[in-house]
Protein backbone atom coordinates (compact mmCIF):
# COMPACT_ATOMS: atom_id res chain seq x y z
CA MET A 1 23.18 -6.76 -42.05
CA ALA A 2 25.81 -6.94 -39.33
CA LEU A 3 25.16 -5.29 -36.01
CA PRO A 4 27.69 -2.65 -35.00
CA VAL A 5 30.33 -3.68 -32.48
CA VAL A 6 29.50 -2.11 -29.15
CA ASP A 7 32.31 -0.88 -26.95
CA LEU A 8 32.01 -1.99 -23.33
CA GLY A 9 32.76 1.58 -22.26
CA ASP A 10 29.68 2.76 -24.17
CA VAL A 11 27.48 0.26 -22.33
CA THR A 12 28.97 1.34 -19.00
CA HIS A 13 28.27 4.96 -19.91
CA ALA A 14 24.66 4.05 -20.82
CA ILE A 15 24.22 2.38 -17.43
CA GLN A 16 25.56 5.50 -15.73
CA LEU A 17 23.15 7.67 -17.71
CA ALA A 18 20.24 5.37 -16.83
CA LEU A 19 20.84 5.69 -13.08
CA ALA A 20 19.21 9.10 -12.74
CA PRO A 21 15.96 7.98 -14.42
CA VAL A 22 15.96 4.85 -12.25
CA PHE A 23 16.07 7.00 -9.12
CA LEU A 24 13.22 9.08 -10.54
CA LEU A 25 11.32 5.85 -11.13
CA THR A 26 11.85 4.89 -7.48
CA GLY A 27 10.46 8.23 -6.34
CA ILE A 28 7.42 7.90 -8.58
CA ALA A 29 6.83 4.40 -7.19
CA GLY A 30 6.84 5.80 -3.66
CA MET A 31 4.32 8.47 -4.61
CA LEU A 32 2.13 5.87 -6.33
CA ASN A 33 2.15 3.87 -3.11
CA VAL A 34 0.89 6.88 -1.14
CA MET A 35 -1.75 7.68 -3.78
CA ALA A 36 -2.98 4.08 -3.87
CA GLY A 37 -3.23 4.11 -0.07
CA ARG A 38 -5.38 7.22 -0.14
CA LEU A 39 -7.59 5.73 -2.85
CA ALA A 40 -8.04 2.57 -0.75
CA ARG A 41 -9.10 4.65 2.27
CA ILE A 42 -11.59 6.60 0.14
CA VAL A 43 -13.11 3.38 -1.20
CA ASP A 44 -13.23 1.84 2.30
CA ARG A 45 -15.02 4.90 3.71
CA GLY A 46 -17.51 4.84 0.82
CA ARG A 47 -18.25 1.17 1.46
CA GLN A 48 -18.59 1.82 5.18
CA LEU A 49 -21.14 4.58 4.58
CA GLY A 50 -23.02 2.50 2.01
CA GLU A 51 -23.30 -0.53 4.30
CA GLN A 52 -24.64 1.29 7.36
CA ASP A 53 -28.37 0.80 7.82
CA PRO A 54 -29.02 3.73 10.08
CA PRO A 55 -25.97 5.97 9.65
CA GLN A 56 -24.27 6.64 12.96
CA ARG A 57 -24.17 10.36 13.82
CA LEU A 58 -25.06 11.30 10.23
CA SER A 59 -28.38 12.16 8.66
CA ALA A 60 -29.34 10.70 5.28
CA GLU A 61 -28.49 14.08 3.76
CA GLY A 62 -25.11 14.09 5.51
CA VAL A 63 -24.34 10.64 4.13
CA ALA A 64 -25.29 11.75 0.60
CA VAL A 65 -23.04 14.82 0.85
CA GLU A 66 -20.12 12.76 2.14
CA LEU A 67 -20.61 10.09 -0.55
CA GLN A 68 -20.60 12.80 -3.21
CA SER A 69 -17.37 14.22 -1.78
CA LEU A 70 -15.83 10.74 -1.64
CA GLU A 71 -16.75 10.15 -5.29
CA ARG A 72 -15.04 13.39 -6.32
CA ARG A 73 -11.97 12.47 -4.26
CA ARG A 74 -11.96 8.96 -5.75
CA HIS A 75 -11.97 10.43 -9.24
CA LEU A 76 -9.10 12.81 -8.42
CA ALA A 77 -7.01 10.06 -6.76
CA SER A 78 -7.59 7.77 -9.73
CA ALA A 79 -6.54 10.50 -12.17
CA ALA A 80 -3.42 11.18 -10.06
CA ILE A 81 -2.52 7.48 -10.16
CA THR A 82 -3.11 7.31 -13.91
CA ALA A 83 -0.93 10.35 -14.67
CA SER A 84 1.84 9.20 -12.32
CA THR A 85 1.80 5.71 -13.83
CA LEU A 86 2.12 7.29 -17.28
CA ALA A 87 5.12 9.25 -15.97
CA ALA A 88 6.70 6.02 -14.73
CA LEU A 89 6.10 4.30 -18.07
CA LEU A 90 7.71 7.20 -19.92
CA VAL A 91 10.74 7.03 -17.62
CA CYS A 92 11.02 3.32 -18.42
CA MET A 93 10.96 4.22 -22.11
CA VAL A 94 13.75 6.77 -21.50
CA ILE A 95 15.88 4.03 -19.93
CA ALA A 96 15.18 1.65 -22.81
CA ALA A 97 15.93 4.36 -25.38
CA LEU A 98 19.27 5.10 -23.70
CA PHE A 99 20.34 1.50 -24.20
CA ILE A 100 18.95 1.32 -27.73
CA GLU A 101 20.90 4.48 -28.58
CA VAL A 102 24.15 2.88 -27.42
CA LEU A 103 23.57 -0.64 -28.74
CA LEU A 104 22.39 0.40 -32.20
CA GLU A 105 24.53 3.56 -32.38
CA LEU A 106 21.53 5.74 -33.14
CA LYS A 107 21.06 9.41 -32.41
CA LEU A 108 17.98 9.48 -30.19
CA LYS A 109 18.56 12.68 -28.23
CA TRP A 110 15.35 14.19 -29.59
CA LEU A 111 13.37 11.10 -28.55
CA LEU A 112 15.01 11.01 -25.12
CA GLY A 113 14.20 14.68 -24.59
CA LEU A 114 10.62 14.20 -25.73
CA LEU A 115 10.07 11.16 -23.49
CA PHE A 116 11.65 12.83 -20.46
CA THR A 117 9.66 16.02 -20.98
CA GLY A 118 6.48 13.98 -21.34
CA SER A 119 7.31 12.11 -18.15
CA THR A 120 7.90 15.33 -16.25
CA LEU A 121 4.64 16.84 -17.50
CA ALA A 122 2.69 13.67 -16.61
CA LEU A 123 4.23 13.75 -13.14
CA VAL A 124 3.25 17.41 -12.69
CA VAL A 125 -0.33 16.57 -13.72
CA GLY A 126 -0.41 13.60 -11.32
CA LEU A 127 0.88 15.69 -8.44
CA ALA A 128 -1.64 18.44 -9.23
CA PHE A 129 -4.52 15.94 -9.09
CA PHE A 130 -3.10 14.52 -5.86
CA LEU A 131 -2.80 18.00 -4.33
CA ARG A 132 -6.39 18.78 -5.32
CA GLU A 133 -7.60 15.53 -3.70
CA VAL A 134 -5.73 16.31 -0.47
CA HIS A 135 -7.12 19.86 -0.49
CA LEU A 136 -10.66 18.56 -1.01
CA ALA A 137 -10.19 16.07 1.83
CA THR A 138 -9.06 18.77 4.23
CA GLN A 139 -12.00 21.00 3.24
CA THR A 140 -14.64 18.32 3.81
CA VAL A 141 -13.36 16.72 7.00
CA ARG A 142 -13.74 18.68 10.21
CA ILE A 143 -12.26 17.43 13.46
CA PRO A 144 -14.40 18.34 16.48
CA MET A 145 -12.57 20.17 19.24
CA VAL A 146 -14.76 18.60 21.93
CA PRO A 147 -15.25 14.81 21.99
CA PRO A 148 -18.86 13.71 21.37
CA GLY A 149 -20.96 13.04 24.45
CA ARG A 150 -19.71 15.99 26.49
């Protein structure tokens, strides 16, 4: 079976079509970086609380409440990262499908639409989990108006 001859103009057009998903992929990568940073801070705070012998300025009950909150936040941040990573993977599949469509002269518009829609939905879910984690963080952390010791 001979492969179809691919016109250079078709490949150029496929590259042009793939640029928009590549920019989306860059944006998702930036968001993943922020999400991973928040997850790292949550884990660090949990370790810090777990390693303290006598907790500083916190009762044992206060430590337990904060650890429970940190565990909930860790779960939400992890879910946000998972959904956003899925979105990035689906965008990569969109890019690959664009080139496969051109190189093999297939009609994959339905697949491209399905993959892009799935990517968008996964990104919405990831952002919703991230928003919930940020909201939970702002509800559980209170900044004192007067410095301690006054």
